[in-house]
Amino acid sequence: PATTNLALNKPPTTSSIEKSSFSGSSAFDGKTTTRWSSQFADPQWIQVDLGAPYNVSRVKLLWEAAYSASYKIQVSNDGTNWTDIYSTTSGAGGTVDLTSVTGIGRYIRMYGLSRGTPWGHSLWEMEVYGTAWK
């Protein structure tokens, strides 16, 4: 199994941020003391550009107290057209380690459909694992 976090320090894009100290890059910096937090609305998303296509086999989400109750994990080769590789309507926050996902993409996105709290969607970290696509 792939053991290198492909998303570490890669460039993110977000639908919104609550404030500048909760930027998208905080979810990909390898630190569990910084976080991305969206505005207090639905839907919201955060994506990362891996720089090249990968066979994605695992996505790990470390939710802050403000989590997504309903969300999708999606992959894309162009950052515009998305394919779902995971979906839930019963998210409960905490650490979610999705070890059975499969998809090929350069971009990986957490698309939060609805919040589990009155606050925004918020991740301490989002990790992506897989192998180079040939």
GROMACS .gro file of N, CA, C and O in nm, residues 5-130:
model
  504
    5ASN      N    1   0.199   1.062   0.173
    5ASN     CA    2   0.086   1.155   0.160
    5ASN      C    3   0.112   1.243   0.037
    5ASN      O    4   0.193   1.334   0.042
    6LEU      N    5   0.041   1.216  -0.071
    6LEU     CA    6   0.060   1.287  -0.197
    6LEU      C    7   0.017   1.433  -0.189
    6LEU      O    8   0.062   1.516  -0.269
    7ALA      N    9  -0.070   1.467  -0.097
    7ALA     CA   10  -0.125   1.602  -0.086
    7ALA      C   11  -0.041   1.696   0.000
    7ALA      O   12  -0.067   1.817   0.002
    8LEU      N   13   0.058   1.642   0.068
    8LEU     CA   14   0.137   1.723   0.161
    8LEU      C   15   0.203   1.841   0.089
    8LEU      O   16   0.278   1.823  -0.007
    9ASN      N   17   0.171   1.961   0.138
    9ASN     CA   18   0.226   2.087   0.086
    9ASN      C   19   0.195   2.115  -0.060
    9ASN      O   20   0.264   2.194  -0.124
   10LYS      N   21   0.091   2.050  -0.114
   10LYS     CA   22   0.048   2.077  -0.251
   10LYS      C   23  -0.053   2.192  -0.250
   10LYS      O   24  -0.117   2.220  -0.148
   11PRO      N   25  -0.070   2.261  -0.365
   11PRO     CA   26  -0.155   2.379  -0.369
   11PRO      C   27  -0.305   2.347  -0.362
   11PRO      O   28  -0.354   2.265  -0.439
   12PRO      N   29  -0.376   2.413  -0.270
   12PRO     CA   30  -0.519   2.393  -0.256
   12PRO      C   31  -0.600   2.503  -0.326
   12PRO      O   32  -0.548   2.609  -0.359
   13THR      N   33  -0.727   2.474  -0.342
   13THR     CA   34  -0.828   2.573  -0.381
   13THR      C   35  -0.948   2.545  -0.293
   13THR      O   36  -0.977   2.429  -0.261
   14THR      N   37  -1.016   2.650  -0.249
   14THR     CA   38  -1.132   2.633  -0.163
   14THR      C   39  -1.249   2.716  -0.214
   14THR      O   40  -1.230   2.814  -0.286
   15SER      N   41  -1.368   2.676  -0.175
   15SER     CA   42  -1.488   2.754  -0.209
   15SER      C   43  -1.493   2.881  -0.126
   15SER      O   44  -1.544   2.983  -0.172
   16SER      N   45  -1.439   2.876  -0.004
   16SER     CA   46  -1.436   2.992   0.085
   16SER      C   47  -1.346   2.961   0.203
   16SER      O   48  -1.308   2.847   0.225
   17ILE      N   49  -1.313   3.066   0.280
   17ILE     CA   50  -1.246   3.048   0.407
   17ILE      C   51  -1.316   3.136   0.510
   17ILE      O   52  -1.370   3.242   0.476
   18GLU      N   53  -1.319   3.087   0.633
   18GLU     CA   54  -1.380   3.164   0.741
   18GLU      C   55  -1.302   3.293   0.766
   18GLU      O   56  -1.360   3.400   0.780
   19LYS      N   57  -1.168   3.281   0.772
   19LYS     CA   58  -1.079   3.396   0.783
   19LYS      C   59  -0.940   3.352   0.739
   19LYS      O   60  -0.914   3.233   0.725
   20SER      N   61  -0.851   3.448   0.716
   20SER     CA   62  -0.721   3.418   0.655
   20SER      C   63  -0.638   3.317   0.733
   20SER      O   64  -0.559   3.243   0.675
   21SER      N   65  -0.654   3.310   0.863
   21SER     CA   66  -0.575   3.215   0.943
   21SER      C   67  -0.624   3.071   0.926
   21SER      O   68  -0.559   2.979   0.974
   22PHE      N   69  -0.737   3.050   0.857
   22PHE     CA   70  -0.790   2.915   0.831
   22PHE      C   71  -0.788   2.885   0.682
   22PHE      O   72  -0.886   2.836   0.625
   23SER      N   73  -0.677   2.913   0.616
   23SER     CA   74  -0.665   2.898   0.471
   23SER      C   75  -0.660   2.751   0.429
   23SER      O   76  -0.634   2.662   0.510
   24GLY      N   77  -0.683   2.728   0.302
   24GLY     CA   78  -0.681   2.592   0.249
   24GLY      C   79  -0.549   2.521   0.267
   24GLY      O   80  -0.544   2.400   0.289
   25SER      N   81  -0.438   2.595   0.258
   25SER     CA   82  -0.307   2.531   0.271
   25SER      C   83  -0.288   2.467   0.409
   25SER      O   84  -0.208   2.374   0.424
   26SER      N   85  -0.361   2.513   0.508
   26SER     CA   86  -0.351   2.456   0.643
   26SER      C   87  -0.398   2.311   0.650
   26SER      O   88  -0.358   2.237   0.739
   27ALA      N   89  -0.481   2.269   0.555
   27ALA     CA   90  -0.530   2.131   0.554
   27ALA      C   91  -0.432   2.035   0.487
   27ALA      O   92  -0.453   1.914   0.487
   28PHE      N   93  -0.323   2.091   0.430
   28PHE     CA   94  -0.227   2.008   0.358
   28PHE      C   95  -0.083   2.034   0.406
   28PHE      O   96   0.011   2.006   0.334
   29ASP      N   97  -0.067   2.088   0.527
   29ASP     CA   98   0.065   2.123   0.577
   29ASP      C   99   0.126   2.019   0.670
   29ASP      O  100   0.236   2.038   0.722
   30GLY      N  101   0.057   1.909   0.694
   30GLY     CA  102   0.109   1.803   0.779
   30GLY      C  103   0.099   1.831   0.928
   30GLY      O  104   0.151   1.755   1.009
   31LYS      N  105   0.030   1.939   0.964
   31LYS     CA  106   0.018   1.977   1.106
   31LYS      C  107  -0.128   1.960   1.151
   31LYS      O  108  -0.219   2.000   1.082
   32THR      N  109  -0.144   1.903   1.269
   32THR     CA  110  -0.279   1.889   1.324
   32THR      C  111  -0.312   2.003   1.421
   32THR      O  112  -0.405   1.992   1.500
   33THR      N  113  -0.237   2.111   1.411
   33THR     CA  114  -0.264   2.230   1.493
   33THR      C  115  -0.310   2.347   1.406
   33THR      O  116  -0.338   2.454   1.459
   34THR      N  117  -0.316   2.326   1.274
   34THR     CA  118  -0.367   2.427   1.182
   34THR      C  119  -0.483   2.365   1.105
   34THR      O  120  -0.490   2.243   1.091
   35ARG      N  121  -0.572   2.450   1.052
   35ARG     CA  122  -0.688   2.393   0.984
   35ARG      C  123  -0.743   2.487   0.879
   35ARG      O  124  -0.720   2.607   0.882
   36TRP      N  125  -0.817   2.426   0.785
   36TRP     CA  126  -0.900   2.500   0.691
   36TRP      C  127  -1.040   2.505   0.751
   36TRP      O  128  -1.089   2.406   0.805
   37SER      N  129  -1.104   2.621   0.742
   37SER     CA  130  -1.242   2.635   0.784
   37SER      C  131  -1.314   2.723   0.684
   37SER      O  132  -1.265   2.831   0.648
   38SER      N  133  -1.429   2.677   0.639
   38SER     CA  134  -1.509   2.750   0.540
   38SER      C  135  -1.601   2.852   0.607
   38SER      O  136  -1.615   2.854   0.730
   39GLN      N  137  -1.665   2.931   0.526
   39GLN     CA  138  -1.772   3.016   0.576
   39GLN      C  139  -1.885   2.928   0.627
   39GLN      O  140  -1.892   2.809   0.597
   40PHE      N  141  -1.976   2.986   0.705
   40PHE     CA  142  -2.083   2.910   0.770
   40PHE      C  143  -2.202   2.894   0.675
   40PHE      O  144  -2.310   2.951   0.697
   41ALA      N  145  -2.182   2.816   0.569
   41ALA     CA  146  -2.286   2.796   0.468
   41ALA      C  147  -2.263   2.664   0.397
   41ALA      O  148  -2.155   2.605   0.407
   42ASP      N  149  -2.362   2.617   0.324
   42ASP     CA  150  -2.353   2.495   0.244
   42ASP      C  151  -2.385   2.529   0.099
   42ASP      O  152  -2.465   2.619   0.075
   43PRO      N  153  -2.326   2.457   0.004
   43PRO     CA  154  -2.215   2.363   0.017
   43PRO      C  155  -2.082   2.437   0.021
   43PRO      O  156  -2.076   2.556  -0.013
   44GLN      N  157  -1.977   2.366   0.059
   44GLN     CA  158  -1.840   2.420   0.060
   44GLN      C  159  -1.745   2.307   0.019
   44GLN      O  160  -1.776   2.188   0.038
   45TRP      N  161  -1.631   2.343  -0.035
   45TRP     CA  162  -1.536   2.241  -0.079
   45TRP      C  163  -1.393   2.288  -0.065
   45TRP      O  164  -1.365   2.406  -0.058
   46ILE      N  165  -1.306   2.188  -0.059
   46ILE     CA  166  -1.161   2.210  -0.061
   46ILE      C  167  -1.101   2.105  -0.153
   46ILE      O  168  -1.142   1.988  -0.150
   47GLN      N  169  -1.009   2.149  -0.240
   47GLN     CA  170  -0.945   2.056  -0.331
   47GLN      C  171  -0.795   2.080  -0.331
   47GLN      O  172  -0.747   2.185  -0.289
   48VAL      N  173  -0.723   1.979  -0.378
   48VAL     CA  174  -0.577   1.987  -0.384
   48VAL      C  175  -0.532   1.940  -0.522
   48VAL      O  176  -0.589   1.848  -0.580
   49ASP      N  177  -0.430   2.008  -0.575
   49ASP     CA  178  -0.370   1.972  -0.703
   49ASP      C  179  -0.246   1.888  -0.674
   49ASP      O  180  -0.147   1.939  -0.619
   50LEU      N  181  -0.251   1.761  -0.709
   50LEU     CA  182  -0.139   1.671  -0.683
   50LEU      C  183  -0.025   1.690  -0.782
   50LEU      O  184   0.082   1.634  -0.764
   51GLY      N  185  -0.048   1.768  -0.889
   51GLY     CA  186   0.055   1.797  -0.987
   51GLY      C  187   0.063   1.700  -1.103
   51GLY      O  188   0.122   1.730  -1.205
   52ALA      N  189   0.005   1.582  -1.085
   52ALA     CA  190   0.002   1.478  -1.189
   52ALA      C  191  -0.110   1.380  -1.151
   52ALA      O  192  -0.152   1.376  -1.035
   53PRO      N  193  -0.158   1.302  -1.245
   53PRO     CA  194  -0.262   1.204  -1.212
   53PRO      C  195  -0.207   1.088  -1.127
   53PRO      O  196  -0.095   1.042  -1.150
   54TYR      N  197  -0.288   1.045  -1.033
   54TYR     CA  198  -0.255   0.931  -0.947
   54TYR      C  199  -0.372   0.836  -0.939
   54TYR      O  200  -0.488   0.877  -0.952
   55ASN      N  201  -0.339   0.708  -0.916
   55ASN     CA  202  -0.440   0.609  -0.879
   55ASN      C  203  -0.462   0.627  -0.729
   55ASN      O  204  -0.381   0.583  -0.649
   56VAL      N  205  -0.570   0.692  -0.692
   56VAL     CA  206  -0.598   0.721  -0.551
   56VAL      C  207  -0.658   0.597  -0.486
   56VAL      O  208  -0.755   0.540  -0.537
   57SER      N  209  -0.601   0.557  -0.373
   57SER     CA  210  -0.647   0.436  -0.304
   57SER      C  211  -0.687   0.461  -0.159
   57SER      O  212  -0.743   0.373  -0.094
   58ARG      N  213  -0.657   0.580  -0.110
   58ARG     CA  214  -0.689   0.610   0.031
   58ARG      C  215  -0.697   0.762   0.049
   58ARG      O  216  -0.615   0.836  -0.003
   59VAL      N  217  -0.797   0.805   0.124
   59VAL     CA  218  -0.810   0.946   0.163
   59VAL      C  219  -0.839   0.948   0.313
   59VAL      O  220  -0.929   0.877   0.360
   60LYS      N  221  -0.763   1.027   0.384
   60LYS     CA  222  -0.780   1.037   0.530
   60LYS      C  223  -0.820   1.180   0.564
   60LYS      O  224  -0.753   1.275   0.524
   61LEU      N  225  -0.931   1.194   0.636
   61LEU     CA  226  -0.983   1.323   0.678
   61LEU      C  227  -0.973   1.335   0.829
   61LEU      O  228  -1.021   1.246   0.900
   62LEU      N  229  -0.913   1.442   0.877
   62LEU     CA  230  -0.907   1.469   1.020
   62LEU      C  231  -0.993   1.592   1.043
   62LEU      O  232  -0.948   1.705   1.021
   63TRP      N  233  -1.117   1.569   1.083
   63TRP     CA  234  -1.213   1.677   1.101
   63TRP      C  235  -1.189   1.753   1.230
   63TRP      O  236  -1.159   1.695   1.334
   64GLU      N  237  -1.207   1.881   1.224
   64GLU     CA  238  -1.213   1.966   1.341
   64GLU      C  239  -1.353   1.948   1.399
   64GLU      O  240  -1.436   1.877   1.340
   65ALA      N  241  -1.387   2.012   1.509
   65ALA     CA  242  -1.520   1.997   1.569
   65ALA      C  243  -1.631   2.036   1.471
   65ALA      O  244  -1.741   1.981   1.477
   66ALA      N  245  -1.604   2.128   1.380
   66ALA     CA  246  -1.700   2.167   1.276
   66ALA      C  247  -1.677   2.078   1.154
   66ALA      O  248  -1.585   2.100   1.077
   67TYR      N  249  -1.758   1.975   1.140
   67TYR     CA  250  -1.738   1.873   1.037
   67TYR      C  251  -1.851   1.875   0.934
   67TYR      O  252  -1.952   1.943   0.952
   68SER      N  253  -1.832   1.799   0.828
   68SER     CA  254  -1.936   1.782   0.727
   68SER      C  255  -2.016   1.657   0.760
   68SER      O  256  -1.959   1.549   0.776
   69ALA      N  257  -2.147   1.671   0.767
   69ALA     CA  258  -2.234   1.556   0.792
   69ALA      C  259  -2.261   1.480   0.663
   69ALA      O  260  -2.272   1.358   0.663
   70SER      N  261  -2.272   1.553   0.555
   70SER     CA  262  -2.294   1.493   0.424
   70SER      C  263  -2.186   1.547   0.330
   70SER      O  264  -2.172   1.669   0.315
   71TYR      N  265  -2.109   1.458   0.272
   71TYR     CA  266  -2.000   1.502   0.184
   71TYR      C  267  -1.961   1.392   0.085
   71TYR      O  268  -1.999   1.276   0.100
   72LYS      N  269  -1.886   1.436  -0.015
   72LYS     CA  270  -1.832   1.346  -0.117
   72LYS      C  271  -1.682   1.367  -0.127
   72LYS      O  272  -1.632   1.477  -0.105
   73ILE      N  273  -1.611   1.261  -0.163
   73ILE     CA  274  -1.472   1.271  -0.206
   73ILE      C  275  -1.475   1.249  -0.356
   73ILE      O  276  -1.535   1.151  -0.404
   74GLN      N  277  -1.411   1.340  -0.428
   74GLN     CA  278  -1.416   1.337  -0.573
   74GLN      C  279  -1.276   1.348  -0.632
   74GLN      O  280  -1.187   1.407  -0.570
   75VAL      N  281  -1.259   1.294  -0.753
   75VAL     CA  282  -1.134   1.306  -0.828
   75VAL      C  283  -1.163   1.371  -0.962
   75VAL      O  284  -1.275   1.363  -1.014
   76SER      N  285  -1.061   1.437  -1.017
   76SER     CA  286  -1.074   1.503  -1.147
   76SER      C  287  -0.937   1.509  -1.213
   76SER      O  288  -0.836   1.523  -1.146
   77ASN      N  289  -0.938   1.502  -1.344
   77ASN     CA  290  -0.813   1.520  -1.418
   77ASN      C  291  -0.793   1.664  -1.462
   77ASN      O  292  -0.682   1.704  -1.493
   78ASP      N  293  -0.902   1.744  -1.464
   78ASP     CA  294  -0.892   1.882  -1.513
   78ASP      C  295  -0.937   1.987  -1.411
   78ASP      O  296  -0.929   2.107  -1.439
   79GLY      N  297  -0.983   1.947  -1.293
   79GLY     CA  298  -1.029   2.041  -1.192
   79GLY      C  299  -1.166   2.098  -1.221
   79GLY      O  300  -1.212   2.187  -1.149
   80THR      N  301  -1.234   2.047  -1.322
   80THR     CA  302  -1.367   2.095  -1.362
   80THR      C  303  -1.471   1.984  -1.360
   80THR      O  304  -1.580   2.001  -1.308
   81ASN      N  305  -1.437   1.870  -1.417
   81ASN     CA  306  -1.527   1.755  -1.425
   81ASN      C  307  -1.488   1.655  -1.317
   81ASN      O  308  -1.374   1.607  -1.315
   82TRP      N  309  -1.584   1.624  -1.228
   82TRP     CA  310  -1.555   1.547  -1.108
   82TRP      C  311  -1.625   1.411  -1.110
   82TRP      O  312  -1.737   1.399  -1.158
   83THR      N  313  -1.558   1.312  -1.050
   83THR     CA  314  -1.612   1.178  -1.033
   83THR      C  315  -1.612   1.145  -0.884
   83THR      O  316  -1.508   1.158  -0.818
   84ASP      N  317  -1.725   1.101  -0.833
   84ASP     CA  318  -1.735   1.061  -0.692
   84ASP      C  319  -1.662   0.929  -0.670
   84ASP      O  320  -1.682   0.834  -0.746
   85ILE      N  321  -1.580   0.924  -0.565
   85ILE     CA  322  -1.519   0.796  -0.525
   85ILE      C  323  -1.564   0.756  -0.384
   85ILE      O  324  -1.534   0.646  -0.339
   86TYR      N  325  -1.635   0.847  -0.317
   86TYR     CA  326  -1.691   0.818  -0.185
   86TYR      C  327  -1.801   0.919  -0.158
   86TYR      O  328  -1.791   1.035  -0.200
   87SER      N  329  -1.904   0.873  -0.086
   87SER     CA  330  -2.013   0.962  -0.049
   87SER      C  331  -2.076   0.913   0.081
   87SER      O  332  -2.087   0.792   0.103
   88THR      N  333  -2.114   1.009   0.168
   88THR     CA  334  -2.186   0.973   0.290
   88THR      C  335  -2.285   1.082   0.324
   88THR      O  336  -2.264   1.199   0.292
   89THR      N  337  -2.392   1.042   0.389
   89THR     CA  338  -2.490   1.137   0.443
   89THR      C  339  -2.496   1.125   0.595
   89THR      O  340  -2.582   1.184   0.659
   90SER      N  341  -2.402   1.048   0.652
   90SER     CA  342  -2.403   1.027   0.797
   90SER      C  343  -2.265   1.049   0.859
   90SER      O  344  -2.225   0.976   0.950
   91GLY      N  345  -2.193   1.150   0.811
   91GLY     CA  346  -2.062   1.181   0.866
   91GLY      C  347  -2.075   1.226   1.011
   91GLY      O  348  -2.169   1.296   1.047
   92ALA      N  349  -1.979   1.185   1.094
   92ALA     CA  350  -1.984   1.218   1.236
   92ALA      C  351  -1.857   1.288   1.285
   92ALA      O  352  -1.836   1.302   1.404
   93GLY      N  353  -1.771   1.332   1.191
   93GLY     CA  354  -1.649   1.401   1.231
   93GLY      C  355  -1.541   1.304   1.274
   93GLY      O  356  -1.541   1.187   1.236
   94GLY      N  357  -1.446   1.355   1.353
   94GLY     CA  358  -1.335   1.273   1.399
   94GLY      C  359  -1.237   1.243   1.286
   94GLY      O  360  -1.224   1.320   1.191
   95THR      N  361  -1.171   1.130   1.296
   95THR     CA  362  -1.079   1.086   1.191
   95THR      C  363  -1.149   0.983   1.105
   95THR      O  364  -1.202   0.885   1.156
   96VAL      N  365  -1.151   1.008   0.975
   96VAL     CA  366  -1.214   0.917   0.879
   96VAL      C  367  -1.105   0.869   0.784
   96VAL      O  368  -1.046   0.950   0.713
   97ASP      N  369  -1.078   0.740   0.785
   97ASP     CA  370  -0.974   0.682   0.703
   97ASP      C  371  -1.040   0.595   0.597
   97ASP      O  372  -1.082   0.483   0.624
   98LEU      N  373  -1.050   0.648   0.477
   98LEU     CA  374  -1.117   0.580   0.366
   98LEU      C  375  -1.014   0.497   0.290
   98LEU      O  376  -0.941   0.550   0.206
   99THR      N  377  -1.008   0.369   0.320
   99THR     CA  378  -0.905   0.282   0.263
   99THR      C  379  -0.955   0.200   0.144
   99THR      O  380  -0.878   0.124   0.087
  100SER      N  381  -1.080   0.216   0.108
  100SER     CA  382  -1.135   0.137  -0.003
  100SER      C  383  -1.179   0.224  -0.120
  100SER      O  384  -1.261   0.181  -0.200
  101VAL      N  385  -1.126   0.345  -0.131
  101VAL     CA  386  -1.162   0.430  -0.243
  101VAL      C  387  -1.072   0.398  -0.362
  101VAL      O  388  -0.958   0.355  -0.345
  102THR      N  389  -1.125   0.418  -0.481
  102THR     CA  390  -1.046   0.400  -0.602
  102THR      C  391  -1.087   0.503  -0.704
  102THR      O  392  -1.206   0.528  -0.724
  103GLY      N  393  -0.990   0.563  -0.766
  103GLY     CA  394  -1.016   0.660  -0.871
  103GLY      C  395  -0.886   0.718  -0.921
  103GLY      O  396  -0.784   0.714  -0.852
  104ILE      N  397  -0.889   0.772  -1.042
  104ILE     CA  398  -0.770   0.833  -1.101
  104ILE      C  399  -0.795   0.982  -1.115
  104ILE      O  400  -0.899   1.024  -1.168
  105GLY      N  401  -0.701   1.062  -1.064
  105GLY     CA  402  -0.716   1.205  -1.078
  105GLY      C  403  -0.593   1.283  -1.036
  105GLY      O  404  -0.513   1.235  -0.955
  106ARG      N  405  -0.582   1.402  -1.093
  106ARG     CA  406  -0.478   1.496  -1.053
  106ARG      C  407  -0.527   1.582  -0.937
  106ARG      O  408  -0.450   1.626  -0.854
  107TYR      N  409  -0.658   1.605  -0.934
  107TYR     CA  410  -0.721   1.688  -0.831
  107TYR      C  411  -0.809   1.599  -0.744
  107TYR      O  412  -0.881   1.514  -0.793
  108ILE      N  413  -0.804   1.623  -0.613
  108ILE     CA  414  -0.888   1.552  -0.517
  108ILE      C  415  -0.965   1.656  -0.439
  108ILE      O  416  -0.907   1.756  -0.394
  109ARG      N  417  -1.095   1.632  -0.420
  109ARG     CA  418  -1.180   1.732  -0.355
  109ARG      C  419  -1.269   1.668  -0.249
  109ARG      O  420  -1.324   1.562  -0.270
  110MET      N  421  -1.280   1.738  -0.136
  110MET     CA  422  -1.384   1.707  -0.037
  110MET      C  423  -1.493   1.810  -0.064
  110MET      O  424  -1.473   1.929  -0.051
  111TYR      N  425  -1.609   1.760  -0.105
  111TYR     CA  426  -1.724   1.845  -0.136
  111TYR      C  427  -1.827   1.829  -0.025
  111TYR      O  428  -1.896   1.728  -0.017
  112GLY      N  429  -1.832   1.927   0.064
  112GLY     CA  430  -1.922   1.922   0.179
  112GLY      C  431  -2.061   1.972   0.142
  112GLY      O  432  -2.078   2.091   0.114
  113LEU      N  433  -2.158   1.883   0.143
  113LEU     CA  434  -2.295   1.919   0.106
  113LEU      C  435  -2.370   1.984   0.222
  113LEU      O  436  -2.446   2.079   0.201
  114SER      N  437  -2.350   1.931   0.342
  114SER     CA  438  -2.417   1.990   0.459
  114SER      C  439  -2.331   1.975   0.583
  114SER      O  440  -2.259   1.875   0.599
  115ARG      N  441  -2.337   2.076   0.669
  115ARG     CA  442  -2.257   2.080   0.790
  115ARG      C  443  -2.321   1.998   0.902
  115ARG      O  444  -2.442   1.985   0.909
  116GLY      N  445  -2.236   1.947   0.989
  116GLY     CA  446  -2.284   1.874   1.106
  116GLY      C  447  -2.302   1.963   1.227
  116GLY      O  448  -2.351   1.920   1.331
  117THR      N  449  -2.261   2.090   1.215
  117THR     CA  450  -2.271   2.188   1.324
  117THR      C  451  -2.314   2.321   1.261
  117THR      O  452  -2.314   2.334   1.138
  118PRO      N  453  -2.344   2.422   1.340
  118PRO     CA  454  -2.379   2.554   1.282
  118PRO      C  455  -2.259   2.626   1.219
  118PRO      O  456  -2.277   2.722   1.146
  119TRP      N  457  -2.137   2.581   1.249
  119TRP     CA  458  -2.017   2.646   1.197
  119TRP      C  459  -1.988   2.598   1.056
  119TRP      O  460  -2.065   2.524   0.996
  120GLY      N  461  -1.871   2.631   1.003
  120GLY     CA  462  -1.834   2.590   0.868
  120GLY      C  463  -1.789   2.445   0.861
  120GLY      O  464  -1.793   2.371   0.959
  121HIS      N  465  -1.745   2.406   0.743
  121HIS     CA  466  -1.680   2.277   0.723
  121HIS      C  467  -1.533   2.300   0.758
  121HIS      O  468  -1.474   2.400   0.714
  122SER      N  469  -1.472   2.211   0.835
  122SER     CA  470  -1.337   2.239   0.884
  122SER      C  471  -1.254   2.112   0.898
  122SER      O  472  -1.296   2.017   0.964
  123LEU      N  473  -1.135   2.114   0.837
  123LEU     CA  474  -1.044   2.000   0.840
  123LEU      C  475  -0.909   2.041   0.897
  123LEU      O  476  -0.849   2.139   0.853
  124TRP      N  477  -0.862   1.962   0.995
  124TRP     CA  478  -0.724   1.978   1.041
  124TRP      C  479  -0.630   1.936   0.929
  124TRP      O  480  -0.531   2.003   0.901
  125GLU      N  481  -0.659   1.821   0.869
  125GLU     CA  482  -0.576   1.768   0.761
  125GLU      C  483  -0.661   1.684   0.667
  125GLU      O  484  -0.760   1.622   0.707
  126MET      N  485  -0.619   1.683   0.542
  126MET     CA  486  -0.673   1.593   0.441
  126MET      C  487  -0.553   1.528   0.373
  126MET      O  488  -0.471   1.597   0.312
  127GLU      N  489  -0.542   1.398   0.386
  127GLU     CA  490  -0.429   1.325   0.330
  127GLU      C  491  -0.478   1.239   0.213
  127GLU      O  492  -0.590   1.187   0.216
  128VAL      N  493  -0.393   1.225   0.112
  128VAL     CA  494  -0.427   1.147  -0.007
  128VAL      C  495  -0.312   1.051  -0.035
  128VAL      O  496  -0.195   1.089  -0.033
  129TYR      N  497  -0.348   0.925  -0.062
  129TYR     CA  498  -0.249   0.822  -0.089
  129TYR      C  499  -0.282   0.750  -0.218
  129TYR      O  500  -0.399   0.737  -0.254
  130GLY      N  501  -0.180   0.704  -0.288
  130GLY     CA  502  -0.201   0.630  -0.412
  130GLY      C  503  -0.069   0.610  -0.483
  130GLY      O  504   0.039   0.635  -0.428
   0.00000   0.00000   0.00000
